[in-house]
Amino acid sequence: MKNIKITIYSVLMFFTFSCTGDFDEINTNNQGFESSDLSAKFFITQPQHTLYAPGRYAYWRAHLIHVDRYAGHFTFGSNVSWWNDGLGYTYNSGYTDAAWDWLAGYFGDIKGFMDLTKTGAEFENEKMYAMGLIMKSLYYQMYTDIFGMLPYSEAGIDGNLTPKYDSQRDIYKGIIADLDEAMAIIGDSERTGSGVDDVDENDVYCGGDLQKWKKLANTLKLRVGMRALGAPGDDFASSTITSALSTPLLDASSGSVLMEKDDIIGQWSAAAYGDVWHNFKGGGSWSVGATLINQLKNTQDPRLPIYASPAVGGEFTFEISDADDQQRLDFLMGALDEAGAVYTATTSGNITTINVEEGQYIGQPTRLNSDIQPMVKIDMYSAPGELITQKMGEGEDVYPEIVLTSAEAYFLQAEAALKGIGSGDPQTLFADGIREAMKIWNISDGDIETYISTQDAANINTGTLDEKLEKIALQRWLVSYTDGFEAWAVVRDTGYPTELSQGVSNSIIYELGTLNGDYPQRMRYGSGAQSNPNYTQAVSEQGEDVQATKLWFAK
């Protein structure tokens, strides 16, 4: 069926973007399609995939070089890596442009689908149009949380080649309005139509289930409202949250919205981590961050063996030439101690030998510089779990992309209740969120319940308000593993984990970069943005176009 789906999609893409004739005039064609066989359903798969699984070039540069590492989930900079782990903390226009060009270019994909389904269009279908509004909202929430001010209200207007940049506050309000419109259109409907007008499996987010789409929209609305809460000039977040809490959200019955990978499309159009891991030699070697591993280990989190692989371990030799080298070695040994690693160390003259037992989960510290890189032995640290790095096209499961989780819906409700906006018992909501978060990774019910009943990390019945909010933030950060965009936003919005948000200062160990050690608050606009004369006004209003400029939601 997927082969048929992609074939039809390719043919229809040709007709839509290469021909100017009316579809009503097409009775047959040499591929054997009749007008009654055509539907906008064949145009939804591509913009869905492109938003969460772009081609390998963007996947490598936007995900791995930037957000996954800002999130503290993955690290570069081992002795076999092409780069130190400071990559991305020092501005590089080529890498930044790859992320910018992908996201700026994506607008045409979603606009194309909405133009096909809007009132009066060739494939007019208000339910599919509503899906387009929600996809546009998912896109803009990700896009603005990366860069800040963007062309929004004037984007896509015919003849306007220089749309204004809207404030993040106004983009958030626009997203909320679009989500409300989409939910109103969907109403009680369950499908987009019958026969060829039912998007069915071509919808790789919700399988054509409109009520799940509605819950997705409302959960995104809650996320945006909670993120905006307390930002300068916020005059809508509280009412948005209250409205969202009064309508069904993603929950245990609906499950999360996850996008399964499609082997047919291929890595150059829709990539996965495994494509980089196996096909980008040297560059495709990275470790799991120490902050993440230690959080999982310290709380006996059953997701640990899925998120990460045990370190190979072995004997590692270090030649110390000066006091700086000794400080670096002391730092690495201290990181082993913090991880609770079992190892021995012996020193003879200026040679230190460390033996690390195999099979341990040991994370690599984040943001290490080029001076310490030769001492960062890749076999000393945990690689991502096999599910994450599974090569495409081998018939084995590949992790799905996270669109939005039911776990986050529960975590946001728990946070709202703690802040006096929502109702419900915070602990019950929090525990339900943990259950949903672990179900994504097929953790057994028994392991889930043991974690909830025994770990302080799963208990917000006691402690100060800040301590409770920290636990919720950490669980949101954990459930966003492989979704670095959202995990990075959680760190910037909440300040947790503090080990990441506080930045770094020791230049002997860390790469301070153009940020001078600060935690990255945004990505710089791509080079193409400056061709719009409104770019200057955006920078004037938002702040200098650098990675350290805080975005509206994080101020």
Coordinates of C-alpha atoms in Angstrom, one line a residue:
M1 CA 0.0 0.0 0.0
K2 CA 2.8 2.4 0.8
N3 CA 4.3 1.8 -2.7
I4 CA 0.9 2.7 -4.2
K5 CA 0.6 5.8 -2.0
I6 CA 4.0 7.1 -2.9
T7 CA 3.5 6.4 -6.6
I8 CA 0.2 8.2 -6.7
Y9 CA 1.7 11.1 -4.7
S10 CA 4.5 11.5 -7.2
V11 CA 2.1 11.5 -10.2
L12 CA -0.2 14.0 -8.5
M13 CA 2.7 16.3 -7.6
F14 CA 3.6 16.4 -11.2
F15 CA 0.1 17.5 -12.2
T16 CA -0.3 20.0 -9.4
F17 CA 3.0 21.8 -9.7
S18 CA 3.8 21.4 -13.4
C19 CA 0.4 21.8 -15.1
T20 CA -1.9 24.8 -15.1
G21 CA -5.1 23.1 -16.4
D22 CA -8.2 22.4 -14.4
F23 CA -8.4 19.0 -12.7
D24 CA -12.0 18.8 -13.6
E25 CA -10.9 18.6 -17.3
I26 CA -8.8 15.5 -16.6
N27 CA -10.8 12.4 -17.5
T28 CA -7.9 10.0 -17.9
N29 CA -4.1 10.1 -18.2
N30 CA -1.4 7.7 -19.4
Q31 CA -0.9 6.5 -15.8
G32 CA -4.5 5.3 -15.7
F33 CA -5.9 7.8 -13.2
E34 CA -9.4 9.2 -13.6
S35 CA -10.7 12.4 -12.1
S36 CA -12.7 10.4 -9.6
D37 CA -9.5 8.8 -8.3
L38 CA -7.9 12.2 -7.4
S39 CA -8.1 13.7 -4.0
A40 CA -6.1 16.0 -1.7
K41 CA -5.4 13.0 0.4
F42 CA -2.5 12.2 -1.9
F43 CA -0.8 15.5 -1.0
I44 CA -0.8 15.3 2.8
T45 CA 2.0 12.7 3.3
Q46 CA 4.8 14.7 2.0
P47 CA 4.4 17.9 4.1
Q48 CA 3.8 15.6 7.2
H49 CA 7.1 13.8 6.6
T50 CA 9.1 16.8 5.7
L51 CA 8.2 18.6 8.9
Y52 CA 9.5 15.9 11.2
A53 CA 11.8 13.9 9.0
P54 CA 13.5 16.2 6.5
G55 CA 16.2 14.9 4.2
R56 CA 19.5 13.8 5.6
Y57 CA 21.3 17.1 5.0
A58 CA 18.8 19.1 7.1
Y59 CA 18.4 16.2 9.6
W60 CA 22.2 16.2 10.2
R61 CA 22.7 19.9 10.5
A62 CA 19.4 21.1 12.1
H63 CA 18.8 18.2 14.5
L64 CA 22.2 16.7 15.3
I65 CA 24.6 19.7 15.0
H66 CA 22.2 22.0 16.8
V67 CA 19.1 21.2 18.8
D68 CA 19.7 17.6 19.9
R69 CA 23.0 18.8 21.4
Y70 CA 21.6 22.0 22.8
A71 CA 19.0 19.8 24.5
G72 CA 21.9 17.8 26.1
H73 CA 20.7 14.6 24.7
F74 CA 23.6 13.9 22.3
T75 CA 27.2 14.9 22.2
F76 CA 30.0 15.0 19.6
G77 CA 33.7 15.5 20.3
S78 CA 35.1 12.0 20.9
N79 CA 38.6 11.0 19.8
V80 CA 37.1 9.5 16.5
S81 CA 34.7 12.4 15.7
W82 CA 35.4 14.9 13.0
W83 CA 34.4 17.8 15.3
N84 CA 34.7 18.7 18.9
D85 CA 31.4 19.1 20.9
G86 CA 31.6 22.9 20.5
L87 CA 30.2 22.5 17.0
G88 CA 27.0 24.6 16.9
Y89 CA 28.0 26.8 19.9
T90 CA 30.3 28.7 17.6
Y91 CA 28.2 30.2 14.8
N92 CA 28.7 28.7 11.4
S93 CA 26.6 30.1 8.6
G94 CA 26.7 26.9 6.5
Y95 CA 25.2 24.8 9.3
T96 CA 22.8 27.5 10.4
D97 CA 21.6 28.0 6.8
A98 CA 20.8 24.4 6.4
A99 CA 18.3 24.6 9.3
W100 CA 16.9 27.9 8.2
D101 CA 16.5 26.9 4.6
W102 CA 14.7 23.7 5.5
L103 CA 12.2 25.4 7.8
A104 CA 11.8 28.6 5.7
G105 CA 11.3 26.4 2.6
Y106 CA 8.7 24.2 4.3
F107 CA 6.2 27.0 4.3
G108 CA 5.5 26.3 0.6
D109 CA 4.7 22.6 1.4
I110 CA 2.0 23.4 3.9
K111 CA 0.6 26.4 1.9
G112 CA 0.4 24.1 -1.1
F113 CA -1.8 21.6 0.8
M114 CA -4.0 24.3 2.2
D115 CA -4.4 26.0 -1.2
L116 CA -5.7 22.6 -2.6
T117 CA -8.2 22.1 0.2
K118 CA -9.5 25.6 0.9
T119 CA -13.0 26.8 -0.1
G120 CA -13.3 27.0 -3.9
A121 CA -10.1 25.0 -4.5
E122 CA -9.8 22.0 -6.9
F123 CA -9.9 19.6 -4.0
E124 CA -12.0 21.6 -1.6
N125 CA -12.4 19.8 1.7
E126 CA -12.9 21.7 4.9
K127 CA -11.8 18.9 7.1
M128 CA -8.5 18.4 5.3
Y129 CA -8.1 22.2 5.4
A130 CA -8.5 22.0 9.2
M131 CA -5.7 19.4 9.3
G132 CA -3.6 21.9 7.3
L133 CA -4.3 24.6 9.9
I134 CA -3.0 22.3 12.6
M135 CA 0.0 21.3 10.6
K136 CA 0.8 24.9 10.0
S137 CA 0.5 25.5 13.8
L138 CA 2.9 22.7 14.6
Y139 CA 5.3 24.1 12.1
Y140 CA 5.2 27.7 13.3
Q141 CA 5.5 26.7 16.9
M142 CA 8.7 24.9 16.1
Y143 CA 9.9 27.6 13.8
T144 CA 9.4 30.6 16.0
D145 CA 10.8 28.8 19.1
I146 CA 14.0 28.4 17.1
F147 CA 14.4 31.8 15.6
G148 CA 11.9 34.2 17.2
M149 CA 10.3 36.8 15.0
L150 CA 9.3 35.5 11.6
P151 CA 7.2 36.4 8.5
Y152 CA 3.8 35.2 9.6
S153 CA 0.7 37.3 9.0
E154 CA 1.9 38.4 5.5
A155 CA 3.6 35.1 4.6
G156 CA 2.3 33.6 1.4
I157 CA 0.4 36.6 0.3
D158 CA 0.5 36.8 -3.5
G159 CA 2.8 39.5 -4.7
N160 CA 4.3 40.3 -1.3
L161 CA 7.9 39.2 -1.6
T162 CA 9.0 41.0 1.6
P163 CA 6.5 40.1 4.3
K164 CA 6.9 41.7 7.7
Y165 CA 8.4 39.9 10.6
D166 CA 5.8 39.4 13.3
S167 CA 6.6 39.3 17.0
Q168 CA 6.6 35.9 18.7
R169 CA 3.8 37.1 20.9
D170 CA 1.7 37.7 17.8
I171 CA 2.7 34.5 16.2
Y172 CA 1.6 32.6 19.3
K173 CA -1.8 34.4 19.2
G174 CA -2.1 33.5 15.5
I175 CA -1.3 29.9 16.2
I176 CA -4.0 29.8 18.8
A177 CA -6.6 31.4 16.5
D178 CA -5.8 28.8 13.7
L179 CA -6.1 25.9 16.2
D180 CA -9.5 27.2 17.4
E181 CA -10.7 27.5 13.8
A182 CA -9.5 24.0 13.0
M183 CA -11.2 22.5 16.0
A184 CA -14.4 24.3 15.2
I185 CA -14.4 23.0 11.7
I186 CA -13.8 19.4 12.8
G187 CA -16.5 19.6 15.4
D188 CA -17.9 16.1 16.0
S189 CA -16.7 14.7 12.6
E190 CA -14.6 11.6 12.6
R191 CA -13.3 11.3 9.0
T192 CA -12.5 13.8 6.2
G193 CA -14.9 12.1 3.9
S194 CA -15.6 8.7 2.3
G195 CA -13.9 6.7 -0.3
V196 CA -11.1 8.6 -2.0
D197 CA -11.8 11.6 0.2
D198 CA -10.9 9.8 3.4
V199 CA -7.3 10.6 4.1
D200 CA -7.0 7.3 5.9
E201 CA -3.4 5.9 6.0
N202 CA -2.0 8.7 3.9
D203 CA -2.3 10.7 7.1
V204 CA 0.8 9.4 8.9
Y205 CA 0.0 11.4 12.1
C206 CA -3.4 10.2 13.1
G207 CA -4.6 7.8 10.4
G208 CA -7.4 10.1 9.4
D209 CA -9.0 10.1 12.9
L210 CA -10.3 13.7 13.1
Q211 CA -11.1 13.5 16.8
K212 CA -7.4 12.6 17.5
W213 CA -6.5 15.6 15.3
K214 CA -8.7 17.7 17.5
K215 CA -7.0 16.5 20.7
L216 CA -3.7 17.1 19.0
A217 CA -4.7 20.7 18.2
N218 CA -5.9 21.3 21.8
T219 CA -2.8 19.9 23.3
L220 CA -0.7 22.1 21.1
K221 CA -2.8 25.0 22.2
L222 CA -2.2 24.2 25.8
R223 CA 1.6 23.9 25.2
V224 CA 1.6 27.4 23.5
G225 CA -0.4 28.9 26.3
M226 CA 1.8 27.4 29.1
R227 CA 4.9 28.6 27.2
A228 CA 3.6 32.1 26.9
L229 CA 2.5 32.3 30.5
G230 CA 4.3 35.1 32.3
A231 CA 6.2 36.4 29.2
P232 CA 6.4 40.2 28.9
G233 CA 3.1 41.6 27.7
D234 CA 1.3 38.3 28.0
D235 CA -2.4 39.0 27.9
F236 CA -3.8 35.8 26.5
A237 CA -2.0 32.8 28.1
S238 CA -4.2 32.3 31.1
S239 CA -7.4 32.4 29.1
T240 CA -5.9 30.1 26.5
I241 CA -4.9 27.6 29.1
T242 CA -8.3 27.7 30.7
S243 CA -10.0 27.2 27.3
A244 CA -7.7 24.2 26.4
L245 CA -8.3 22.5 29.8
S246 CA -12.0 22.6 29.1
T247 CA -11.7 20.5 25.9
P248 CA -10.4 17.0 25.4
L249 CA -6.6 16.6 25.2
L250 CA -4.4 13.8 24.1
D251 CA -4.7 11.1 26.8
A252 CA -4.3 7.5 27.5
S253 CA -7.2 6.6 25.3
S254 CA -5.9 8.4 22.3
G255 CA -2.3 7.8 22.9
S256 CA 0.5 10.0 21.5
V257 CA 0.8 11.4 18.0
L258 CA 3.9 9.7 16.5
M259 CA 5.0 9.5 12.9
E260 CA 6.2 6.1 11.8
K261 CA 9.1 6.1 9.4
D262 CA 8.5 5.1 5.8
D263 CA 11.4 3.1 4.2
I264 CA 10.1 3.8 0.7
I265 CA 10.8 7.5 0.7
G266 CA 14.5 7.2 1.4
Q267 CA 17.1 9.2 3.4
W268 CA 17.6 12.1 1.0
S269 CA 13.9 13.1 1.3
A270 CA 13.0 11.7 4.8
A271 CA 15.9 10.7 7.0
A272 CA 16.4 9.1 10.4
Y273 CA 19.3 9.1 12.9
G274 CA 20.3 5.7 11.5
D275 CA 21.0 7.3 8.1
V276 CA 23.6 9.5 9.6
W277 CA 24.9 6.9 12.0
H278 CA 25.6 4.3 9.4
N279 CA 26.2 6.4 6.3
F280 CA 28.2 9.4 7.5
K281 CA 31.5 7.9 8.5
G282 CA 33.4 9.8 11.2
G283 CA 30.6 12.4 11.4
G284 CA 28.1 9.6 12.3
S285 CA 29.6 8.8 15.7
W286 CA 28.1 10.5 18.7
S287 CA 27.4 9.7 22.3
V288 CA 24.5 10.2 24.7
G289 CA 24.9 13.2 27.0
A290 CA 26.0 12.8 30.6
T291 CA 23.1 14.9 31.9
L292 CA 20.6 12.5 30.4
I293 CA 22.3 9.3 31.3
N294 CA 22.9 10.4 34.9
Q295 CA 19.3 11.5 35.3
L296 CA 18.1 8.1 34.1
K297 CA 20.6 6.2 36.2
N298 CA 20.0 8.1 39.4
T299 CA 16.3 7.5 39.3
Q300 CA 16.5 3.9 38.1
D301 CA 14.5 4.9 35.0
P302 CA 13.6 1.9 32.9
R303 CA 14.0 3.8 29.7
L304 CA 17.8 3.8 30.1
P305 CA 18.6 0.6 28.1
I306 CA 16.3 1.9 25.3
Y307 CA 17.6 5.4 25.2
A308 CA 21.2 4.3 25.3
S309 CA 23.6 1.4 24.8
P310 CA 26.1 0.2 27.3
A311 CA 29.6 1.6 26.8
V312 CA 32.1 -0.7 25.2
G313 CA 34.6 0.0 28.0
G314 CA 38.2 -1.2 27.9
E315 CA 41.7 0.2 28.7
F316 CA 42.4 3.8 27.9
T317 CA 45.8 5.5 28.1
F318 CA 46.4 9.2 28.6
E319 CA 49.7 11.0 28.3
I320 CA 49.8 14.1 30.5
S321 CA 52.1 16.9 29.2
D322 CA 51.1 19.8 31.4
A323 CA 48.8 21.1 34.1
D324 CA 46.0 21.8 31.7
D325 CA 46.1 18.1 30.5
Q326 CA 46.0 17.0 34.1
Q327 CA 42.9 19.2 34.8
R328 CA 41.2 17.7 31.8
L329 CA 42.0 14.2 32.9
D330 CA 40.8 15.0 36.4
F331 CA 37.6 16.4 34.9
L332 CA 37.0 13.2 32.9
M333 CA 37.6 11.0 35.9
G334 CA 35.3 13.2 38.0
A335 CA 32.6 12.6 35.3
L336 CA 33.1 8.9 35.6
D337 CA 32.7 9.2 39.4
E338 CA 29.5 11.3 38.9
A339 CA 28.1 8.5 36.7
G340 CA 28.9 5.9 39.3
A341 CA 31.2 4.1 36.9
V342 CA 33.3 1.2 37.9
Y343 CA 36.9 1.7 36.8
T344 CA 40.5 1.6 37.9
A345 CA 43.2 4.2 37.3
T346 CA 47.0 3.8 37.6
T347 CA 49.7 6.3 36.9
S348 CA 53.3 5.8 36.0
G349 CA 55.3 8.9 35.3
N350 CA 53.2 11.0 32.9
I351 CA 51.1 8.1 31.7
T352 CA 47.7 7.3 33.3
T353 CA 45.8 4.2 32.4
I354 CA 42.1 3.8 33.0
N355 CA 40.3 0.5 32.8
V356 CA 36.5 0.9 32.5
E357 CA 34.4 -2.2 32.9
E358 CA 32.3 -3.0 29.9
G359 CA 28.5 -2.9 29.9
Q360 CA 28.0 0.3 31.9
Y361 CA 25.9 3.3 31.0
I362 CA 28.2 6.3 31.0
G363 CA 27.2 9.6 29.4
Q364 CA 29.7 12.0 27.8
P365 CA 29.8 15.5 29.2
T366 CA 28.4 18.2 27.0
R367 CA 30.2 21.0 25.1
L368 CA 33.8 19.8 25.4
N369 CA 36.3 21.7 23.4
S370 CA 39.0 20.6 20.8
D371 CA 41.8 20.6 23.4
I372 CA 40.1 17.8 25.5
Q373 CA 38.8 16.0 22.5
P374 CA 41.7 13.5 22.0
M375 CA 41.2 12.4 25.6
V376 CA 37.5 11.7 25.1
K377 CA 37.6 8.0 24.2
I378 CA 34.4 7.0 22.4
D379 CA 34.4 3.5 23.9
M380 CA 34.2 5.0 27.3
Y381 CA 30.7 6.4 26.7
S382 CA 27.3 5.2 25.8
A383 CA 26.1 5.4 22.2
P384 CA 22.3 5.9 21.5
G385 CA 20.2 2.8 21.8
E386 CA 19.9 0.4 18.9
L387 CA 16.3 1.5 18.1
I388 CA 17.6 5.1 17.6
T389 CA 20.4 4.1 15.3
Q390 CA 18.7 1.3 13.4
K391 CA 19.5 1.5 9.7
M392 CA 16.6 2.1 7.4
G393 CA 15.4 -0.4 4.9
E394 CA 16.4 -3.6 6.8
G395 CA 12.9 -4.6 7.9
E396 CA 13.6 -3.7 11.6
D397 CA 11.7 -1.2 13.6
V398 CA 13.0 2.4 13.5
Y399 CA 12.0 4.8 16.2
P400 CA 9.0 7.0 15.3
E401 CA 9.2 10.8 15.2
I402 CA 7.5 12.6 18.0
V403 CA 4.8 15.0 16.9
L404 CA 3.1 15.5 20.3
T405 CA 2.8 13.1 23.2
S406 CA -0.1 12.4 25.5
A407 CA 2.5 12.5 28.2
E408 CA 3.1 16.2 27.7
A409 CA -0.7 16.8 27.9
Y410 CA -0.7 15.3 31.4
F411 CA 2.5 17.1 32.4
L412 CA 1.1 20.4 31.3
Q413 CA -2.1 19.8 33.2
A414 CA -0.1 19.0 36.3
E415 CA 1.9 22.2 36.0
A416 CA -1.3 24.2 35.4
A417 CA -2.9 22.7 38.5
L418 CA 0.2 23.5 40.6
K419 CA 0.0 27.1 39.4
G420 CA -3.7 27.4 40.3
I421 CA -5.0 27.6 36.7
G422 CA -6.3 24.1 36.2
S423 CA -8.0 21.6 38.3
G424 CA -7.3 17.9 39.0
D425 CA -4.8 16.3 41.3
P426 CA -1.2 17.3 40.2
Q427 CA 0.3 14.0 41.4
T428 CA -2.3 11.9 39.6
L429 CA -1.8 13.9 36.4
F430 CA 2.0 13.7 36.7
A431 CA 1.9 9.9 37.2
D432 CA -0.4 9.5 34.2
G433 CA 2.1 11.5 32.2
I434 CA 5.0 9.3 33.2
R435 CA 2.9 6.2 32.2
E436 CA 2.2 7.6 28.8
A437 CA 5.9 8.7 28.4
M438 CA 7.1 5.2 29.0
K439 CA 4.5 3.5 26.9
I440 CA 6.1 5.2 23.8
W441 CA 9.2 3.1 24.4
N442 CA 7.2 -0.1 25.3
I443 CA 8.2 -0.2 29.0
S444 CA 6.3 -2.9 30.8
D445 CA 3.4 -1.9 33.1
G446 CA 5.2 -3.5 36.0
D447 CA 8.4 -1.4 35.5
I448 CA 6.4 1.7 35.1
E449 CA 4.5 1.2 38.3
T450 CA 7.6 0.4 40.2
Y451 CA 9.2 3.6 39.0
I452 CA 6.2 5.7 40.0
S453 CA 5.9 4.1 43.4
T454 CA 9.5 4.1 44.4
Q455 CA 11.3 7.1 42.8
D456 CA 11.2 10.6 44.2
A457 CA 11.5 11.9 40.7
A458 CA 8.0 10.6 40.1
N459 CA 6.5 12.2 43.3
I460 CA 5.3 15.8 43.4
N461 CA 3.2 15.4 46.6
T462 CA 6.0 16.9 48.6
G463 CA 8.6 19.7 48.2
T464 CA 8.4 23.3 47.4
L465 CA 6.5 24.6 44.3
D466 CA 9.9 25.1 42.5
E467 CA 10.9 21.6 43.3
K468 CA 7.7 20.2 42.0
L469 CA 7.9 22.3 38.8
E470 CA 11.5 21.1 38.3
K471 CA 10.4 17.5 38.4
I472 CA 7.7 18.2 35.8
A473 CA 10.2 20.0 33.6
L474 CA 12.7 17.1 33.8
Q475 CA 10.0 14.6 32.8
R476 CA 9.0 16.8 29.8
W477 CA 12.7 17.0 28.9
L478 CA 13.0 13.2 29.1
V479 CA 9.9 12.4 27.1
S480 CA 11.3 14.7 24.4
Y481 CA 14.3 12.4 23.7
T482 CA 14.8 12.4 19.9
D483 CA 12.7 15.6 19.7
G484 CA 15.5 18.1 20.4
F485 CA 13.5 21.0 19.2
E486 CA 11.0 20.6 22.1
A487 CA 13.6 19.5 24.6
W488 CA 15.7 22.6 23.9
A489 CA 12.6 24.8 24.3
V490 CA 11.8 23.1 27.7
V491 CA 15.3 24.0 29.0
R492 CA 15.1 27.6 27.8
D493 CA 11.6 28.0 29.2
T494 CA 12.0 26.4 32.6
G495 CA 15.7 26.5 33.2
Y496 CA 15.9 22.8 33.8
P497 CA 18.1 20.8 33.8
T498 CA 20.2 23.6 35.4
E499 CA 23.4 21.8 34.4
L500 CA 22.6 22.8 30.9
S501 CA 20.9 26.1 31.2
Q502 CA 23.6 27.6 33.4
G503 CA 26.1 27.5 30.6
V504 CA 29.9 26.9 31.0
S505 CA 32.9 29.0 31.9
N506 CA 36.0 26.8 32.1
S507 CA 37.8 27.3 28.7
I508 CA 40.3 24.6 29.4
I509 CA 37.5 22.0 29.3
Y510 CA 34.6 23.6 27.5
E511 CA 33.9 25.3 24.2
L512 CA 32.7 28.8 25.1
G513 CA 32.1 29.7 21.4
T514 CA 30.5 32.8 20.2
L515 CA 28.2 32.5 23.1
N516 CA 31.1 33.1 25.5
G517 CA 29.8 30.1 27.5
D518 CA 26.2 31.1 27.7
Y519 CA 23.5 28.6 26.9
P520 CA 22.1 29.1 23.4
Q521 CA 18.8 30.8 23.4
R522 CA 18.0 30.8 19.7
M523 CA 19.6 30.1 16.3
R524 CA 20.6 32.9 14.1
Y525 CA 18.6 33.7 11.0
G526 CA 19.9 32.1 7.8
S527 CA 21.7 34.2 5.3
G528 CA 18.6 34.4 3.1
A529 CA 16.7 36.2 5.7
Q530 CA 18.7 39.4 5.2
S531 CA 17.3 39.7 1.6
N532 CA 14.1 40.8 3.2
P533 CA 14.4 44.5 4.2
N534 CA 12.1 43.8 7.2
Y535 CA 15.0 41.7 8.7
T536 CA 16.5 44.9 10.1
Q537 CA 13.4 45.9 11.8
A538 CA 13.0 42.4 13.3
V539 CA 16.6 42.6 14.7
S540 CA 15.9 46.1 16.1
E541 CA 12.8 44.9 18.0
Q542 CA 13.9 41.4 19.1
G543 CA 17.5 42.0 19.8
E544 CA 20.8 41.3 18.1
D545 CA 20.8 38.4 15.7
V546 CA 23.0 36.2 17.8
Q547 CA 22.5 32.9 19.6
A548 CA 22.5 34.5 23.1
T549 CA 19.4 36.7 22.5
K550 CA 16.6 35.4 24.6
L551 CA 13.3 34.9 22.8
W552 CA 10.0 36.4 24.1
F553 CA 8.8 33.2 25.8
A554 CA 12.0 32.7 27.8
K555 CA 12.4 36.2 29.2

